[in-house]
Amino acid sequence: MNINESMEFINSYSKSGGKITDLSRAENLMKLIGNPEKKLKFVHVAGTNGKGSTVEYISNALIFSGYKTGQFTSPYILRYNDRIRINGTEIDDDTLCGICSIIKEKIDDKPYSQFEITMAVALLWYVHEKCDIVVLECGIGGLLDCTNVIPSPLLSVITSISLDHTDILGDTVEKIALQKAGIIKENSAVILSIDNKRNIKYLVEKVAKEKNSEFITPDNNNFKYRGIETNGTFTYKDRNYKTSMLGFHQPMNALTAIEACEYLRKKGFEIPDENIKKSIENTQVKARIQYIDGNPPVIVDGGHNPEGVYQLHCAIGIMNKLVYAVMGMVDSKDYPECMYYIARCSKVMFTVDGFAPNAVPAEKLAEISRKGGTHTGVYHSLGEAVAKAKEYALLNDGIVVVCGSLYLASEYLNTIGK
């Protein structure tokens, strides 16, 4: 198979596959390809927001410490391959094609999802390359996510939990938390991010006790954030750190990663303090409040639920710059509330559609923005919207913010951002 045939094979499966009520379909797929999940060690990461950043903080600390580390993330940003990496290097096309050929020969006719096939590719590669450890990010939820077919991991990690994918996971934060807590395995351990509310902590801790798993959360008494004038700088357990990514939520993700690394030490991994610090200071993730220096500067963010967009709102609100926002969203998200957050801190907003089949019409987004009193322009081309936003920003020493959807962020980074 060549790369076109391989992608055709992967895309022949739908994004969600057939309806699932348990993990039997994913378990069957693993059995057909030789159960690679039983030959690897995992850190399993779930959550609504912060998963990607936390995966990278943990992974980079391991990589800097000399461990061959598999990284599985979702979704891809620039191209399909970038969601499957070892030590930061994505799977190459020839290897991807070879593994797709193997899977195609072994697979049956069950209605697998693209994500299940992608996980199969990744796990086979990690086994072949003899990875020391894999940091595995859930797709959606946890309990019924196909990544949950793995045996008891070294550690489960749950980041910030809020409302998203409510049609699948439930219409309350508590229901969603129980889905995320589904990754906690018997006689293991789980770390919960410090920025979850008390009721979420109670639910996750309860599940951990039922599974006889150790429950860990960062110690708030040992955490000190230095304030907005030194964005990203914090002290934890008498050590100083500074994140290179923007947003107050990044220290929260970093705390989770610090605790994860400290727990992995108990499991025999030698991760020096200086490598944890190095990871936090150097890790950057595309489309996570990504700052691109230039004239004018541009921030690209793929946050697409109210909590994620609120973090962007807070980050750009302290920059003391006029904001010219280019915003587009898909109709499966809570776009009115997300629009509200960004409109509040924008001088001018440019709404855009056409970047995804289910993009909300730009006119509809503009109507919401104008109700909030923000001057808004309507565009059906991302390139045209960004060009106009940059024109305004240049005239007024402002900053351009491209946000609202990972699809939109990906299009910007793959085209204009290049």
Short mmCIF file of C-alpha atoms in Angstrom, two decimals:
data_model
loop_
_atom_site.label_atom_id
_atom_site.label_comp_id
_atom_site.label_asym_id
_atom_site.label_seq_id
_atom_site.Cartn_x
_atom_site.Cartn_y
_atom_site.Cartn_z
CA MET A 1 0.00 0.00 0.00
CA ASN A 2 1.16 3.53 -0.78
CA ILE A 3 0.21 6.54 1.34
CA ASN A 4 -2.88 7.32 -0.73
CA GLU A 5 -4.11 3.74 -0.44
CA SER A 6 -3.36 3.74 3.29
CA MET A 7 -5.32 6.92 3.90
CA GLU A 8 -8.15 5.57 1.74
CA PHE A 9 -8.17 2.44 3.94
CA ILE A 10 -8.28 4.51 7.16
CA ASN A 11 -10.91 6.89 5.80
CA SER A 12 -13.10 4.01 4.66
CA TYR A 13 -14.13 3.80 8.31
CA SER A 14 -16.41 6.44 9.80
CA LYS A 15 -15.23 8.74 12.56
CA SER A 16 -17.34 7.06 15.21
CA GLY A 17 -17.86 3.58 13.76
CA GLY A 18 -20.93 1.61 14.75
CA LYS A 19 -22.70 2.30 18.03
CA ILE A 20 -20.90 0.88 21.06
CA THR A 21 -22.09 -0.10 24.53
CA ASP A 22 -18.87 -1.80 25.65
CA LEU A 23 -15.25 -2.31 24.57
CA SER A 24 -15.76 -5.65 22.82
CA ARG A 25 -15.22 -4.23 19.33
CA ALA A 26 -11.91 -2.62 20.23
CA GLU A 27 -10.89 -5.74 22.16
CA ASN A 28 -11.63 -7.84 19.09
CA LEU A 29 -9.49 -5.56 16.92
CA MET A 30 -6.59 -5.84 19.38
CA LYS A 31 -6.89 -9.65 19.38
CA LEU A 32 -6.80 -9.77 15.57
CA ILE A 33 -3.52 -7.84 15.46
CA GLY A 34 -1.81 -9.75 18.26
CA ASN A 35 -2.77 -7.75 21.37
CA PRO A 36 0.00 -5.13 21.20
CA GLU A 37 -1.58 -3.32 24.17
CA LYS A 38 -0.45 -6.18 26.44
CA LYS A 39 3.20 -5.65 25.48
CA LEU A 40 3.50 -1.98 26.51
CA LYS A 41 3.54 0.21 29.62
CA PHE A 42 1.14 3.16 29.67
CA VAL A 43 0.30 6.48 31.21
CA HIS A 44 -3.36 6.93 30.25
CA VAL A 45 -4.67 10.52 30.01
CA ALA A 46 -8.32 11.63 29.93
CA GLY A 47 -10.08 14.95 30.52
CA THR A 48 -12.06 17.67 28.77
CA ASN A 49 -9.33 20.30 28.47
CA GLY A 50 -5.59 20.13 29.03
CA LYS A 51 -5.02 16.56 27.82
CA GLY A 52 -2.70 17.46 24.96
CA SER A 53 -0.50 19.79 27.01
CA THR A 54 -0.29 17.35 29.90
CA VAL A 55 0.67 14.50 27.55
CA GLU A 56 3.50 16.64 26.19
CA TYR A 57 4.79 17.74 29.61
CA ILE A 58 4.94 14.13 30.83
CA SER A 59 6.34 12.80 27.54
CA ASN A 60 9.10 15.38 27.29
CA ALA A 61 10.23 14.78 30.87
CA LEU A 62 10.56 11.08 30.02
CA ILE A 63 12.30 11.80 26.72
CA PHE A 64 14.79 14.18 28.36
CA SER A 65 15.47 11.39 30.88
CA GLY A 66 16.44 8.97 28.11
CA TYR A 67 13.27 6.89 27.77
CA LYS A 68 11.91 5.86 24.39
CA THR A 69 8.44 7.35 24.68
CA GLY A 70 5.41 6.75 22.49
CA GLN A 71 2.99 9.67 22.21
CA PHE A 72 -0.58 9.20 21.05
CA THR A 73 -2.72 12.33 20.77
CA SER A 74 -6.03 13.37 19.26
CA PRO A 75 -6.86 14.94 16.90
CA TYR A 76 -4.04 15.69 14.48
CA ILE A 77 -3.23 19.33 13.78
CA LEU A 78 -1.07 19.50 10.65
CA ARG A 79 -1.42 16.03 9.16
CA TYR A 80 -2.60 12.56 10.11
CA ASN A 81 0.85 11.28 11.10
CA ASP A 82 1.42 13.87 13.83
CA ARG A 83 -0.95 12.12 16.24
CA ILE A 84 1.38 9.08 16.37
CA ARG A 85 4.91 9.89 17.57
CA ILE A 86 7.95 8.43 19.30
CA ASN A 87 10.23 10.88 21.11
CA GLY A 88 8.49 13.72 19.30
CA THR A 89 9.03 12.30 15.80
CA GLU A 90 5.87 11.37 13.92
CA ILE A 91 5.43 8.04 12.18
CA ASP A 92 6.83 8.18 8.63
CA ASP A 93 4.70 7.39 5.59
CA ASP A 94 6.51 4.12 4.71
CA THR A 95 6.03 2.72 8.22
CA LEU A 96 2.41 3.87 8.30
CA CYS A 97 1.76 2.14 4.97
CA GLY A 98 3.43 -1.08 6.09
CA ILE A 99 1.39 -1.27 9.29
CA CYS A 100 -1.85 -0.43 7.46
CA SER A 101 -1.15 -3.36 5.11
CA ILE A 102 -0.75 -5.71 8.08
CA ILE A 103 -3.97 -4.50 9.70
CA LYS A 104 -5.92 -4.72 6.45
CA GLU A 105 -4.90 -8.37 6.02
CA LYS A 106 -5.91 -9.32 9.56
CA ILE A 107 -9.06 -7.25 10.05
CA ASP A 108 -12.64 -8.50 9.91
CA ASP A 109 -15.78 -6.68 8.72
CA LYS A 110 -16.84 -5.08 12.00
CA PRO A 111 -17.74 -1.35 11.79
CA TYR A 112 -14.55 -0.04 13.38
CA SER A 113 -13.94 3.69 13.75
CA GLN A 114 -11.07 5.66 12.25
CA PHE A 115 -9.83 6.25 15.79
CA GLU A 116 -9.73 2.52 16.55
CA ILE A 117 -7.74 1.84 13.37
CA THR A 118 -5.40 4.71 14.22
CA MET A 119 -4.82 3.32 17.71
CA ALA A 120 -4.06 -0.08 16.19
CA VAL A 121 -1.44 1.48 13.91
CA ALA A 122 0.14 3.34 16.81
CA LEU A 123 0.33 0.39 19.20
CA LEU A 124 1.87 -1.91 16.58
CA TRP A 125 4.52 0.73 15.87
CA TYR A 126 5.29 1.27 19.56
CA VAL A 127 5.75 -2.49 20.06
CA HIS A 128 7.95 -2.81 16.97
CA GLU A 129 10.13 0.09 18.15
CA LYS A 130 10.30 -1.32 21.70
CA CYS A 131 9.06 1.81 23.46
CA ASP A 132 9.83 1.99 27.17
CA ILE A 133 6.53 3.73 27.87
CA VAL A 134 3.55 5.17 25.99
CA VAL A 135 1.66 8.31 27.02
CA LEU A 136 -1.79 7.58 25.62
CA GLU A 137 -4.47 10.25 25.23
CA CYS A 138 -8.15 9.27 25.22
CA GLY A 139 -10.28 10.31 22.29
CA ILE A 140 -13.70 11.04 23.83
CA GLY A 141 -14.65 10.24 27.39
CA GLY A 142 -12.80 7.31 28.91
CA LEU A 143 -15.00 4.46 30.03
CA LEU A 144 -16.03 3.46 26.48
CA ASP A 145 -13.12 5.08 24.64
CA CYS A 146 -11.22 2.46 22.66
CA THR A 147 -7.95 3.40 24.39
CA ASN A 148 -9.47 1.89 27.54
CA VAL A 149 -8.78 -1.61 26.21
CA ILE A 150 -5.28 -1.34 27.67
CA PRO A 151 -4.54 -3.39 30.78
CA SER A 152 -3.93 -1.62 34.09
CA PRO A 153 -1.58 1.27 33.27
CA LEU A 154 1.32 2.51 35.35
CA LEU A 155 -0.83 5.56 35.98
CA SER A 156 -4.12 7.16 34.94
CA VAL A 157 -4.29 10.95 34.62
CA ILE A 158 -7.46 13.04 34.51
CA THR A 159 -7.17 16.71 33.58
CA SER A 160 -9.75 19.49 33.82
CA ILE A 161 -13.35 18.30 33.37
CA SER A 162 -16.16 20.46 31.97
CA LEU A 163 -19.08 20.21 29.54
CA ASP A 164 -18.24 18.91 26.06
CA HIS A 165 -19.55 16.09 23.84
CA THR A 166 -22.70 16.14 25.97
CA ASP A 167 -24.63 14.14 23.36
CA ILE A 168 -22.25 11.22 23.97
CA LEU A 169 -20.97 11.60 27.53
CA GLY A 170 -23.94 13.11 29.36
CA ASP A 171 -25.49 16.50 29.97
CA THR A 172 -23.92 17.26 33.36
CA VAL A 173 -20.33 17.64 34.51
CA GLU A 174 -20.90 14.83 37.01
CA LYS A 175 -21.96 12.38 34.28
CA ILE A 176 -18.95 13.38 32.20
CA ALA A 177 -16.63 12.97 35.20
CA LEU A 178 -17.83 9.39 35.67
CA GLN A 179 -17.04 8.67 32.02
CA LYS A 180 -13.54 10.11 32.43
CA ALA A 181 -13.04 8.17 35.67
CA GLY A 182 -13.74 5.02 33.67
CA ILE A 183 -10.03 4.86 32.82
CA ILE A 184 -9.15 4.12 36.46
CA LYS A 185 -8.11 0.47 36.69
CA GLU A 186 -7.90 -1.99 39.56
CA ASN A 187 -4.88 -1.67 41.88
CA SER A 188 -3.39 1.24 39.97
CA ALA A 189 -3.25 4.99 40.63
CA VAL A 190 -4.92 8.14 39.30
CA ILE A 191 -3.88 11.78 39.36
CA LEU A 192 -6.64 14.41 39.13
CA SER A 193 -5.86 17.96 38.03
CA ILE A 194 -6.05 20.55 40.80
CA ASP A 195 -8.44 22.83 38.87
CA ASN A 196 -11.44 20.51 39.16
CA LYS A 197 -14.31 21.44 41.44
CA ARG A 198 -14.92 19.70 44.75
CA ASN A 199 -17.82 17.58 43.48
CA ILE A 200 -15.64 16.25 40.64
CA LYS A 201 -12.84 15.43 43.06
CA TYR A 202 -15.32 13.55 45.25
CA LEU A 203 -16.62 11.46 42.32
CA VAL A 204 -13.18 10.57 40.96
CA GLU A 205 -11.83 9.75 44.41
CA LYS A 206 -14.85 7.51 45.05
CA VAL A 207 -14.20 5.55 41.84
CA ALA A 208 -10.51 5.23 42.77
CA LYS A 209 -11.43 3.76 46.17
CA GLU A 210 -13.81 1.30 44.53
CA LYS A 211 -10.98 0.17 42.25
CA ASN A 212 -8.47 -0.01 45.10
CA SER A 213 -6.39 2.60 43.27
CA GLU A 214 -4.33 5.35 44.81
CA PHE A 215 -5.90 8.81 44.41
CA ILE A 216 -3.48 11.71 43.95
CA THR A 217 -4.06 15.41 43.39
CA PRO A 218 -1.51 18.25 43.49
CA ASP A 219 -1.06 19.95 46.86
CA ASN A 220 -2.66 23.38 46.64
CA ASN A 221 -0.87 24.46 49.83
CA ASN A 222 2.49 23.96 48.10
CA PHE A 223 1.51 25.86 44.95
CA LYS A 224 2.04 29.58 44.43
CA TYR A 225 1.23 31.37 41.19
CA ARG A 226 3.27 34.53 40.72
CA GLY A 227 0.56 36.58 39.03
CA ILE A 228 -0.31 37.88 35.58
CA GLU A 229 2.75 40.13 35.32
CA THR A 230 4.91 36.97 35.18
CA ASN A 231 2.61 34.77 33.11
CA GLY A 232 3.27 31.06 33.57
CA THR A 233 5.70 31.44 36.49
CA PHE A 234 4.87 29.43 39.59
CA THR A 235 6.39 27.69 42.60
CA TYR A 236 5.52 24.15 43.58
CA LYS A 237 7.04 22.26 46.49
CA ASP A 238 9.69 24.99 46.82
CA ARG A 239 10.83 24.67 43.20
CA ASN A 240 10.36 27.43 40.61
CA TYR A 241 8.92 26.76 37.17
CA LYS A 242 7.88 28.77 34.12
CA THR A 243 5.72 27.50 31.28
CA SER A 244 6.42 28.61 27.73
CA MET A 245 2.76 28.25 26.81
CA LEU A 246 0.28 30.99 27.57
CA GLY A 247 -2.66 30.83 29.95
CA PHE A 248 -3.22 30.33 33.66
CA HIS A 249 -4.39 26.79 32.95
CA GLN A 250 -0.88 25.77 31.86
CA PRO A 251 0.55 25.81 35.42
CA MET A 252 -2.43 23.59 36.35
CA ASN A 253 -1.47 21.12 33.61
CA ALA A 254 2.17 21.36 34.64
CA LEU A 255 1.32 20.51 38.26
CA THR A 256 -0.45 17.37 37.06
CA ALA A 257 2.61 16.41 35.00
CA ILE A 258 4.96 17.03 37.95
CA GLU A 259 2.90 14.70 40.11
CA ALA A 260 2.82 12.12 37.29
CA CYS A 261 6.60 12.17 37.00
CA GLU A 262 7.00 11.86 40.76
CA TYR A 263 4.71 8.83 40.75
CA LEU A 264 6.58 7.23 37.83
CA ARG A 265 9.75 7.46 39.91
CA LYS A 266 8.08 5.06 42.36
CA LYS A 267 7.63 2.68 39.43
CA GLY A 268 11.34 2.69 38.64
CA PHE A 269 11.65 5.53 36.14
CA GLU A 270 14.59 7.83 36.80
CA ILE A 271 13.29 11.32 36.02
CA PRO A 272 15.54 14.03 37.51
CA ASP A 273 13.97 17.27 38.75
CA GLU A 274 15.93 19.24 36.16
CA ASN A 275 14.31 17.24 33.32
CA ILE A 276 10.82 17.91 34.67
CA LYS A 277 11.67 21.61 34.85
CA LYS A 278 13.19 21.51 31.35
CA SER A 279 10.04 19.91 29.99
CA ILE A 280 7.75 22.54 31.51
CA GLU A 281 9.95 25.39 30.30
CA ASN A 282 10.31 24.06 26.73
CA THR A 283 7.07 22.28 25.88
CA GLN A 284 4.88 23.95 23.28
CA VAL A 285 1.81 22.48 21.64
CA LYS A 286 0.40 23.73 18.37
CA ALA A 287 -3.02 25.39 18.47
CA ARG A 288 -3.04 25.66 22.28
CA ILE A 289 -3.02 29.45 22.70
CA GLN A 290 -0.05 29.30 20.30
CA TYR A 291 1.76 32.63 20.01
CA ILE A 292 3.29 33.31 16.60
CA ASP A 293 5.56 36.34 16.64
CA GLY A 294 5.29 38.69 13.68
CA ASN A 295 3.99 41.99 12.48
CA PRO A 296 1.31 41.76 13.70
CA PRO A 297 1.62 38.85 16.15
CA VAL A 298 -0.98 36.07 15.86
CA ILE A 299 -2.42 33.73 18.48
CA VAL A 300 -3.92 30.46 17.19
CA ASP A 301 -6.12 28.44 19.49
CA GLY A 302 -8.25 25.35 18.90
CA GLY A 303 -10.29 25.60 22.11
CA HIS A 304 -13.89 24.79 21.18
CA ASN A 305 -15.85 24.45 24.42
CA PRO A 306 -16.76 27.22 26.89
CA GLU A 307 -14.09 26.32 29.43
CA GLY A 308 -11.35 26.16 26.80
CA VAL A 309 -12.42 29.41 25.16
CA TYR A 310 -12.66 31.07 28.58
CA GLN A 311 -8.98 30.26 29.16
CA LEU A 312 -8.15 31.97 25.87
CA HIS A 313 -10.30 34.94 26.91
CA CYS A 314 -8.30 35.25 30.14
CA ALA A 315 -4.94 34.92 28.38
CA ILE A 316 -5.57 37.62 25.77
CA GLY A 317 -7.33 39.83 28.30
CA ILE A 318 -4.06 40.57 30.11
CA MET A 319 -2.00 41.42 27.03
CA ASN A 320 -2.90 45.09 26.89
CA LYS A 321 -3.33 44.85 23.12
CA LEU A 322 -6.30 45.57 20.88
CA VAL A 323 -7.63 42.18 19.78
CA TYR A 324 -8.85 41.50 16.25
CA ALA A 325 -10.44 38.06 16.41
CA VAL A 326 -11.11 35.70 13.53
CA MET A 327 -13.56 33.16 14.88
CA GLY A 328 -15.37 30.17 13.44
CA MET A 329 -17.12 27.27 15.17
CA VAL A 330 -18.88 24.02 14.35
CA ASP A 331 -22.53 23.48 15.20
CA SER A 332 -21.92 20.60 17.64
CA LYS A 333 -20.36 23.01 20.17
CA ASP A 334 -21.82 25.62 22.51
CA TYR A 335 -20.97 28.44 20.11
CA PRO A 336 -23.15 31.21 21.64
CA GLU A 337 -21.30 31.11 24.97
CA CYS A 338 -17.90 30.76 23.29
CA MET A 339 -18.64 33.73 21.04
CA TYR A 340 -19.62 35.75 24.09
CA TYR A 341 -16.22 35.24 25.74
CA ILE A 342 -14.18 36.31 22.73
CA ALA A 343 -16.48 39.16 21.66
CA ARG A 344 -16.09 40.71 25.11
CA CYS A 345 -12.34 41.18 24.67
CA SER A 346 -12.24 41.95 20.93
CA LYS A 347 -12.03 45.37 19.31
CA VAL A 348 -13.35 43.89 16.07
CA MET A 349 -14.44 40.35 15.31
CA PHE A 350 -14.38 38.65 11.92
CA THR A 351 -16.63 35.60 11.76
CA VAL A 352 -15.82 32.90 9.23
CA ASP A 353 -17.23 29.63 7.92
CA GLY A 354 -16.34 27.18 5.15
CA PHE A 355 -13.54 25.46 7.09
CA ALA A 356 -15.66 22.40 8.01
CA PRO A 357 -18.87 20.81 6.66
CA ASN A 358 -20.74 21.61 9.88
CA ALA A 359 -19.34 25.10 10.40
CA VAL A 360 -21.87 27.54 11.84
CA PRO A 361 -22.77 30.14 9.18
CA ALA A 362 -20.64 33.24 9.63
CA GLU A 363 -23.75 35.43 9.55
CA LYS A 364 -25.20 33.55 12.53
CA LEU A 365 -22.00 33.99 14.54
CA ALA A 366 -21.87 37.67 13.60
CA GLU A 367 -25.41 38.18 14.87
CA ILE A 368 -24.38 36.81 18.29
CA SER A 369 -21.27 38.99 18.35
CA ARG A 370 -23.16 42.16 17.43
CA LYS A 371 -25.70 41.56 20.18
CA GLY A 372 -22.78 41.91 22.56
CA GLY A 373 -21.92 45.27 21.03
CA THR A 374 -18.84 44.15 19.07
CA HIS A 375 -18.22 45.45 15.56
CA THR A 376 -18.22 42.37 13.33
CA GLY A 377 -17.39 41.49 9.73
CA VAL A 378 -18.61 38.37 7.91
CA TYR A 379 -16.30 36.22 5.75
CA HIS A 380 -16.55 32.88 3.99
CA SER A 381 -12.81 32.55 3.48
CA LEU A 382 -10.30 32.21 6.33
CA GLY A 383 -7.59 33.83 4.24
CA GLU A 384 -9.68 36.92 3.56
CA ALA A 385 -10.77 37.22 7.19
CA VAL A 386 -7.19 36.95 8.47
CA ALA A 387 -5.93 39.44 5.90
CA LYS A 388 -8.50 42.01 7.04
CA ALA A 389 -7.79 41.32 10.72
CA LYS A 390 -4.05 41.79 10.14
CA GLU A 391 -4.71 45.04 8.30
CA TYR A 392 -6.61 46.42 11.31
CA ALA A 393 -4.03 45.10 13.78
CA LEU A 394 -1.13 46.69 11.90
CA LEU A 395 -2.83 50.08 11.91
CA ASN A 396 -3.54 49.94 15.64
CA ASP A 397 -0.60 47.97 17.12
CA GLY A 398 -2.96 45.11 17.81
CA ILE A 399 -2.90 41.34 17.82
CA VAL A 400 -4.80 38.83 15.67
CA VAL A 401 -6.50 35.87 17.38
CA VAL A 402 -7.65 32.92 15.26
CA CYS A 403 -9.91 30.71 17.36
CA GLY A 404 -13.07 28.66 17.92
CA SER A 405 -12.25 25.32 16.35
CA LEU A 406 -9.37 22.90 15.89
CA TYR A 407 -10.42 22.59 12.24
CA LEU A 408 -10.00 26.34 11.85
CA ALA A 409 -6.68 26.34 13.71
CA SER A 410 -5.43 23.46 11.56
CA GLU A 411 -6.38 25.24 8.34
CA TYR A 412 -4.57 28.38 9.48
CA LEU A 413 -1.39 26.52 10.46
CA ASN A 414 -1.40 24.42 7.28
CA THR A 415 -1.90 27.36 4.93
CA ILE A 416 -1.57 30.94 6.14
CA GLY A 417 0.62 30.12 9.14
CA LYS A 418 3.25 28.47 6.96
#
